[in-house]
Amino acid sequence: MSMHTRPDVPRDVRVATARGERRGGGPLFEFVRRYPLISFYLLACGASWFAWMPYVLSNDGLGLEDFSFPKLLGDAQLLGVLPGAYIGPLGAALVVTWINGGREGLRDWRRRLFKLRVKWYWYPIVLAGVPITLIVGTLLTPGAADGMRLPPAMVLVAFLPALLLQVVTTGLAEEPGWRDFALPLMQRRLGPAAGTAVLGVVWAVWHFPLFFTGWSLAGPRPDNVNWYVTVGVFVLMCIAISYLITWVFNHTEESLPVALVLHAANNTVASIVLPEMFPNAAESVMVTGGAIGYGIIAAVLLIATRGRLGYTGPRD
C-alpha cells in the first residue's frame, strides 16, 4: 500500500474500533483497543523478559541457578535468546492486531510483511551501506584501527549464509513488531523524528535483560564502568540506526523485508566481519563504532529531510 493512500491508522489496528466489531473480552481487551501502542510495548517487553529469565539466571548469565543452556551451532544464545525474541515483538504485534482487527486485520498485516517488490536498488544500497557505515564508524573509534586487516576469504564465503540466518532469526523475530506494527503509529502520533527516537529507546530497553547474559559485549555483571558505558552506547546506537531504518522503510513504501535485511546485515557485519577486520579491538568497541557510524548517517538524514525522513503520511 502506498504511503499516500495508507489510512490514518493501519487498517489492522483500526478495523474493530471504527466499525464497533470484535467487542467483548472484558476490560483487558478494551485497554488493548484503546491503547494499541502501549499494549504492544508492554506485551513485547513483558513476554520477552519473562521468557529470558531462565537464561539470565543460568550459568550463561548471572549464575544464580546451576544449569547451562545447550549450544546450538556452537552458541547457547540461539536457545537462550531466540524464543523470547519471537514471542515478544512478533507475538505482541500478532495479539494486538488480532484483538483490534480480527482475521481481516491479520490478513492485511501479513500482506505488508511480505512486500518484496520494491525498486531494485534498495537491496544493494542496504547490503553495501551497512558494512561501510560500520567499518567507517569503527575506524573513527580511538584505537580500533590498530592491527586492522582485510577479512579472510572464509568470512566473505560465510557472509550470505550468516545473513540469511539473521533474517529468519533476529530480523523476523523483531522487525514485524518494531517497524511494521509500531513505526507507522509512532510516526502518525509523534512525527517521524520524535517517533523514531521514542521507538529506538523502547527497542533498546527491550534488550536490557540480555546485558546480564553472555549476549552482552561487556560481560554479564554490572560491576565495572565499561558495562554501564556499553549499555549507554548501545541505546544511542539503537536510536541512530532506527533513523536509517525509518528512512529506508518510508522510501520503500513501508517494505518490511528491506528493513529486515538492514537489521540482519547490521548483525552479520558486527558478528563476523568486524571482529576479523579489527582483531585487537575489544568487542564493546564494535557498539561504539555502530553508534558513531549510524549517528553520522542519522544526523545527515535529519538535516537533509528536515526531520521528515521520507514520511508523507498524516499527523495527529
C-alpha positions as a Python dict, from the first residue, in 0.01 Angstrom:
ca = {
    (1, 'M'): (0, 0, 0),
    (2, 'S'): (132, 341, -96),
    (3, 'M'): (233, 591, 168),
    (4, 'H'): (-5, 835, 1),
    (5, 'T'): (-309, 607, 27),
    (6, 'R'): (-248, 442, 363),
    (7, 'P'): (-533, 517, 612),
    (8, 'D'): (-466, 740, 910),
    (9, 'V'): (-421, 432, 1130),
    (10, 'P'): (-311, 94, 991),
    (11, 'R'): (-621, -94, 881),
    (12, 'D'): (-548, -393, 1102),
    (13, 'V'): (-533, -168, 1410),
    (14, 'R'): (-842, 44, 1337),
    (15, 'V'): (-1095, -202, 1188),
    (16, 'A'): (-1261, -316, 1509),
    (17, 'T'): (-1278, 23, 1679),
    (18, 'A'): (-1400, 210, 1371),
    (19, 'R'): (-1684, -31, 1299),
    (20, 'G'): (-1754, -146, 1653),
    (21, 'E'): (-1663, -505, 1576),
    (22, 'R'): (-1497, -772, 1787),
    (23, 'R'): (-1625, -628, 2112),
    (24, 'G'): (-1605, -836, 2424),
    (25, 'G'): (-1316, -984, 2610),
    (26, 'G'): (-1351, -761, 2913),
    (27, 'P'): (-1153, -459, 3032),
    (28, 'L'): (-820, -600, 2917),
    (29, 'F'): (-933, -623, 2555),
    (30, 'E'): (-1083, -276, 2576),
    (31, 'F'): (-749, -141, 2701),
    (32, 'V'): (-570, -302, 2406),
    (33, 'R'): (-821, -150, 2162),
    (34, 'R'): (-794, 193, 2320),
    (35, 'Y'): (-415, 193, 2360),
    (36, 'P'): (-268, -37, 2093),
    (37, 'L'): (84, 108, 2109),
    (38, 'I'): (116, 96, 2488),
    (39, 'S'): (-32, -254, 2484),
    (40, 'F'): (218, -363, 2221),
    (41, 'Y'): (516, -226, 2416),
    (42, 'L'): (401, -384, 2743),
    (43, 'L'): (336, -721, 2580),
    (44, 'A'): (660, -719, 2380),
    (45, 'C'): (879, -641, 2681),
    (46, 'G'): (683, -848, 2931),
    (47, 'A'): (672, -1164, 2721),
    (48, 'S'): (1038, -1148, 2618),
    (49, 'W'): (1167, -1065, 2966),
    (50, 'F'): (968, -1348, 3122),
    (51, 'A'): (1099, -1596, 2863),
    (52, 'W'): (1458, -1473, 2909),
    (53, 'M'): (1463, -1513, 3288),
    (54, 'P'): (1594, -1874, 3284),
    (55, 'Y'): (1877, -1764, 3054),
    (56, 'V'): (1957, -1464, 3275),
    (57, 'L'): (1964, -1679, 3592),
    (58, 'S'): (2162, -1966, 3436),
    (59, 'N'): (2538, -2012, 3415),
    (60, 'D'): (2514, -1831, 3080),
    (61, 'G'): (2404, -1523, 3273),
    (62, 'L'): (2429, -1429, 3638),
    (63, 'G'): (2491, -1788, 3750),
    (64, 'L'): (2223, -1780, 4021),
    (65, 'E'): (2096, -2120, 3905),
    (66, 'D'): (2336, -2406, 3837),
    (67, 'F'): (2250, -2503, 3482),
    (68, 'S'): (2358, -2402, 3134),
    (69, 'F'): (2168, -2377, 2808),
    (70, 'P'): (2264, -2632, 2541),
    (71, 'K'): (2459, -2496, 2248),
    (72, 'L'): (2312, -2491, 1901),
    (73, 'L'): (2552, -2419, 1615),
    (74, 'G'): (2816, -2366, 1881),
    (75, 'D'): (2623, -2094, 2067),
    (76, 'A'): (2384, -2103, 2363),
    (77, 'Q'): (2223, -1776, 2256),
    (78, 'L'): (2004, -1937, 1991),
    (79, 'L'): (1812, -2136, 2254),
    (80, 'G'): (1856, -1882, 2531),
    (81, 'V'): (1757, -1566, 2343),
    (82, 'L'): (1565, -1651, 2028),
    (83, 'P'): (1243, -1800, 2178),
    (84, 'G'): (1195, -1490, 2393),
    (85, 'A'): (1265, -1267, 2095),
    (86, 'Y'): (998, -1439, 1887),
    (87, 'I'): (721, -1427, 2147),
    (88, 'G'): (798, -1062, 2230),
    (89, 'P'): (769, -812, 1940),
    (90, 'L'): (633, -1061, 1688),
    (91, 'G'): (388, -1218, 1934),
    (92, 'A'): (276, -881, 2072),
    (93, 'A'): (207, -743, 1724),
    (94, 'L'): (11, -1057, 1640),
    (95, 'V'): (-203, -1037, 1956),
    (96, 'V'): (-276, -664, 1937),
    (97, 'T'): (-356, -688, 1565),
    (98, 'W'): (-595, -977, 1623),
    (99, 'I'): (-775, -808, 1912),
    (100, 'N'): (-824, -491, 1708),
    (101, 'G'): (-878, -624, 1359),
    (102, 'G'): (-958, -994, 1374),
    (103, 'R'): (-887, -1212, 1072),
    (104, 'E'): (-914, -922, 829),
    (105, 'G'): (-656, -727, 1025),
    (106, 'L'): (-421, -1025, 1035),
    (107, 'R'): (-452, -1066, 657),
    (108, 'D'): (-363, -700, 600),
    (109, 'W'): (-69, -727, 840),
    (110, 'R'): (57, -1042, 670),
    (111, 'R'): (43, -878, 326),
    (112, 'R'): (271, -598, 446),
    (113, 'L'): (513, -849, 595),
    (114, 'F'): (591, -997, 254),
    (115, 'K'): (609, -683, 41),
    (116, 'L'): (918, -781, -155),
    (117, 'R'): (853, -576, -470),
    (118, 'V'): (1044, -252, -428),
    (119, 'K'): (1281, -64, -656),
    (120, 'W'): (1574, -295, -723),
    (121, 'Y'): (1846, -64, -592),
    (122, 'W'): (1729, -62, -229),
    (123, 'Y'): (1868, -405, -151),
    (124, 'P'): (2223, -329, -277),
    (125, 'I'): (2208, 11, -102),
    (126, 'V'): (2133, -164, 226),
    (127, 'L'): (2378, -450, 176),
    (128, 'A'): (2662, -213, 82),
    (129, 'G'): (2569, 80, 305),
    (130, 'V'): (2555, -110, 634),
    (131, 'P'): (2909, -258, 613),
    (132, 'I'): (3053, 77, 501),
    (133, 'T'): (2880, 259, 786),
    (134, 'L'): (3000, 12, 1049),
    (135, 'I'): (3356, -4, 917),
    (136, 'V'): (3388, 376, 896),
    (137, 'G'): (3235, 417, 1241),
    (138, 'T'): (3477, 164, 1387),
    (139, 'L'): (3773, 335, 1218),
    (140, 'L'): (3667, 659, 1386),
    (141, 'T'): (3674, 490, 1728),
    (142, 'P'): (4007, 568, 1904),
    (143, 'G'): (4249, 275, 1892),
    (144, 'A'): (4022, 47, 1691),
    (145, 'A'): (4232, 65, 1376),
    (146, 'D'): (4543, -82, 1544),
    (147, 'G'): (4616, -409, 1370),
    (148, 'M'): (4339, -363, 1114),
    (149, 'R'): (4340, -618, 834),
    (150, 'L'): (4123, -733, 547),
    (151, 'P'): (3882, -1011, 645),
    (152, 'P'): (3984, -1358, 524),
    (153, 'A'): (3807, -1518, 229),
    (154, 'M'): (3614, -1752, 457),
    (155, 'V'): (3433, -1453, 608),
    (156, 'L'): (3313, -1349, 264),
    (157, 'V'): (3200, -1705, 192),
    (158, 'A'): (3015, -1725, 523),
    (159, 'F'): (2853, -1381, 492),
    (160, 'L'): (2547, -1480, 287),
    (161, 'P'): (2457, -1790, 495),
    (162, 'A'): (2505, -1587, 813),
    (163, 'L'): (2289, -1307, 671),
    (164, 'L'): (2009, -1550, 586),
    (165, 'L'): (2028, -1696, 936),
    (166, 'Q'): (1998, -1347, 1084),
    (167, 'V'): (1699, -1273, 858),
    (168, 'V'): (1497, -1573, 978),
    (169, 'T'): (1602, -1538, 1341),
    (170, 'T'): (1668, -1189, 1477),
    (171, 'G'): (1514, -999, 1186),
    (172, 'L'): (1194, -1200, 1161),
    (173, 'A'): (1153, -1207, 1538),
    (174, 'E'): (1183, -830, 1587),
    (175, 'E'): (1103, -624, 1280),
    (176, 'P'): (738, -726, 1221),
    (177, 'G'): (669, -574, 1562),
    (178, 'W'): (902, -275, 1589),
    (179, 'R'): (880, -149, 1235),
    (180, 'D'): (574, -297, 1062),
    (181, 'F'): (338, -253, 1359),
    (182, 'A'): (478, 22, 1583),
    (183, 'L'): (662, 258, 1347),
    (184, 'P'): (360, 369, 1137),
    (185, 'L'): (165, 454, 1454),
    (186, 'M'): (464, 631, 1611),
    (187, 'Q'): (515, 846, 1302),
    (188, 'R'): (148, 941, 1291),
    (189, 'R'): (132, 1039, 1656),
    (190, 'L'): (472, 1197, 1718),
    (191, 'G'): (609, 1262, 1371),
    (192, 'P'): (895, 1071, 1207),
    (193, 'A'): (1182, 1229, 1403),
    (194, 'A'): (1037, 1211, 1755),
    (195, 'G'): (850, 887, 1686),
    (196, 'T'): (1167, 715, 1567),
    (197, 'A'): (1360, 837, 1873),
    (198, 'V'): (1100, 700, 2114),
    (199, 'L'): (1080, 371, 1927),
    (200, 'G'): (1461, 347, 1934),
    (201, 'V'): (1466, 391, 2311),
    (202, 'V'): (1194, 127, 2366),
    (203, 'W'): (1375, -109, 2130),
    (204, 'A'): (1697, -64, 2329),
    (205, 'V'): (1523, -109, 2666),
    (206, 'W'): (1365, -431, 2539),
    (207, 'H'): (1720, -575, 2513),
    (208, 'F'): (1809, -478, 2870),
    (209, 'P'): (1786, -822, 3043),
    (210, 'L'): (2028, -962, 2787),
    (211, 'F'): (2303, -739, 2923),
    (212, 'F'): (2308, -975, 3223),
    (213, 'T'): (2393, -1273, 2997),
    (214, 'G'): (2664, -1390, 2763),
    (215, 'W'): (2494, -1184, 2492),
    (216, 'S'): (2641, -870, 2649),
    (217, 'L'): (2962, -744, 2490),
    (218, 'A'): (3071, -602, 2826),
    (219, 'G'): (3011, -917, 3030),
    (220, 'P'): (2701, -1021, 3224),
    (221, 'R'): (2775, -839, 3550),
    (222, 'P'): (2744, -462, 3606),
    (223, 'D'): (3050, -448, 3831),
    (224, 'N'): (3263, -227, 3609),
    (225, 'V'): (3231, 111, 3441),
    (226, 'N'): (3262, -43, 3094),
    (227, 'W'): (2934, -230, 3146),
    (228, 'Y'): (2739, 90, 3203),
    (229, 'V'): (2915, 270, 2920),
    (230, 'T'): (2835, -16, 2682),
    (231, 'V'): (2467, -8, 2778),
    (232, 'G'): (2453, 367, 2722),
    (233, 'V'): (2630, 349, 2387),
    (234, 'F'): (2401, 64, 2282),
    (235, 'V'): (2096, 283, 2349),
    (236, 'L'): (2247, 557, 2133),
    (237, 'M'): (2321, 309, 1857),
    (238, 'C'): (1963, 176, 1862),
    (239, 'I'): (1827, 529, 1825),
    (240, 'A'): (2074, 615, 1548),
    (241, 'I'): (2014, 303, 1337),
    (242, 'S'): (1640, 348, 1386),
    (243, 'Y'): (1658, 673, 1187),
    (244, 'L'): (1820, 488, 898),
    (245, 'I'): (1561, 209, 914),
    (246, 'T'): (1276, 464, 922),
    (247, 'W'): (1418, 646, 620),
    (248, 'V'): (1450, 320, 424),
    (249, 'F'): (1107, 199, 541),
    (250, 'N'): (938, 521, 426),
    (251, 'H'): (1119, 539, 92),
    (252, 'T'): (1029, 178, 5),
    (253, 'E'): (657, 238, 71),
    (254, 'E'): (679, 58, 404),
    (255, 'S'): (852, -257, 282),
    (256, 'L'): (929, -467, 586),
    (257, 'P'): (1166, -709, 404),
    (258, 'V'): (1409, -426, 323),
    (259, 'A'): (1408, -305, 684),
    (260, 'L'): (1451, -663, 796),
    (261, 'V'): (1752, -715, 568),
    (262, 'L'): (1905, -391, 703),
    (263, 'H'): (1877, -518, 1062),
    (264, 'A'): (2014, -859, 964),
    (265, 'A'): (2305, -704, 772),
    (266, 'N'): (2399, -497, 1076),
    (267, 'N'): (2411, -804, 1299),
    (268, 'T'): (2601, -1010, 1042),
    (269, 'V'): (2870, -748, 983),
    (270, 'A'): (2907, -685, 1357),
    (271, 'S'): (2936, -1054, 1441),
    (272, 'I'): (3159, -1198, 1167),
    (273, 'V'): (3320, -913, 968),
    (274, 'L'): (3428, -650, 1222),
    (275, 'P'): (3596, -898, 1464),
    (276, 'E'): (3813, -1024, 1176),
    (277, 'M'): (3895, -676, 1049),
    (278, 'F'): (3974, -530, 1393),
    (279, 'P'): (4117, -827, 1588),
    (280, 'N'): (4288, -611, 1852),
    (281, 'A'): (3977, -408, 1938),
    (282, 'A'): (3755, -502, 2232),
    (283, 'E'): (3412, -635, 2141),
    (284, 'S'): (3245, -337, 2303),
    (285, 'V'): (3427, -112, 2055),
    (286, 'M'): (3201, -254, 1784),
    (287, 'V'): (2900, -98, 1958),
    (288, 'T'): (3079, 237, 1974),
    (289, 'G'): (3164, 213, 1605),
    (290, 'G'): (2799, 146, 1527),
    (291, 'A'): (2685, 442, 1735),
    (292, 'I'): (2933, 670, 1557),
    (293, 'G'): (2862, 544, 1206),
    (294, 'Y'): (2485, 539, 1236),
    (295, 'G'): (2494, 863, 1434),
    (296, 'I'): (2657, 1039, 1139),
    (297, 'I'): (2403, 888, 899),
    (298, 'A'): (2114, 988, 1127),
    (299, 'A'): (2236, 1347, 1150),
    (300, 'V'): (2271, 1373, 772),
    (301, 'L'): (1924, 1225, 712),
    (302, 'L'): (1756, 1451, 969),
    (303, 'I'): (1917, 1762, 823),
    (304, 'A'): (1867, 1665, 457),
    (305, 'T'): (1500, 1571, 505),
    (306, 'R'): (1426, 1838, 767),
    (307, 'G'): (1321, 1564, 1003),
    (308, 'R'): (1066, 1409, 767),
    (309, 'L'): (1274, 1100, 680),
    (310, 'G'): (1060, 1042, 372),
    (311, 'Y'): (734, 1034, 569),
    (312, 'T'): (433, 1171, 376),
    (313, 'G'): (153, 1043, 596),
    (314, 'P'): (-78, 1228, 838),
    (315, 'R'): (-9, 1357, 1188),
    (316, 'D'): (-242, 1355, 1489),
}
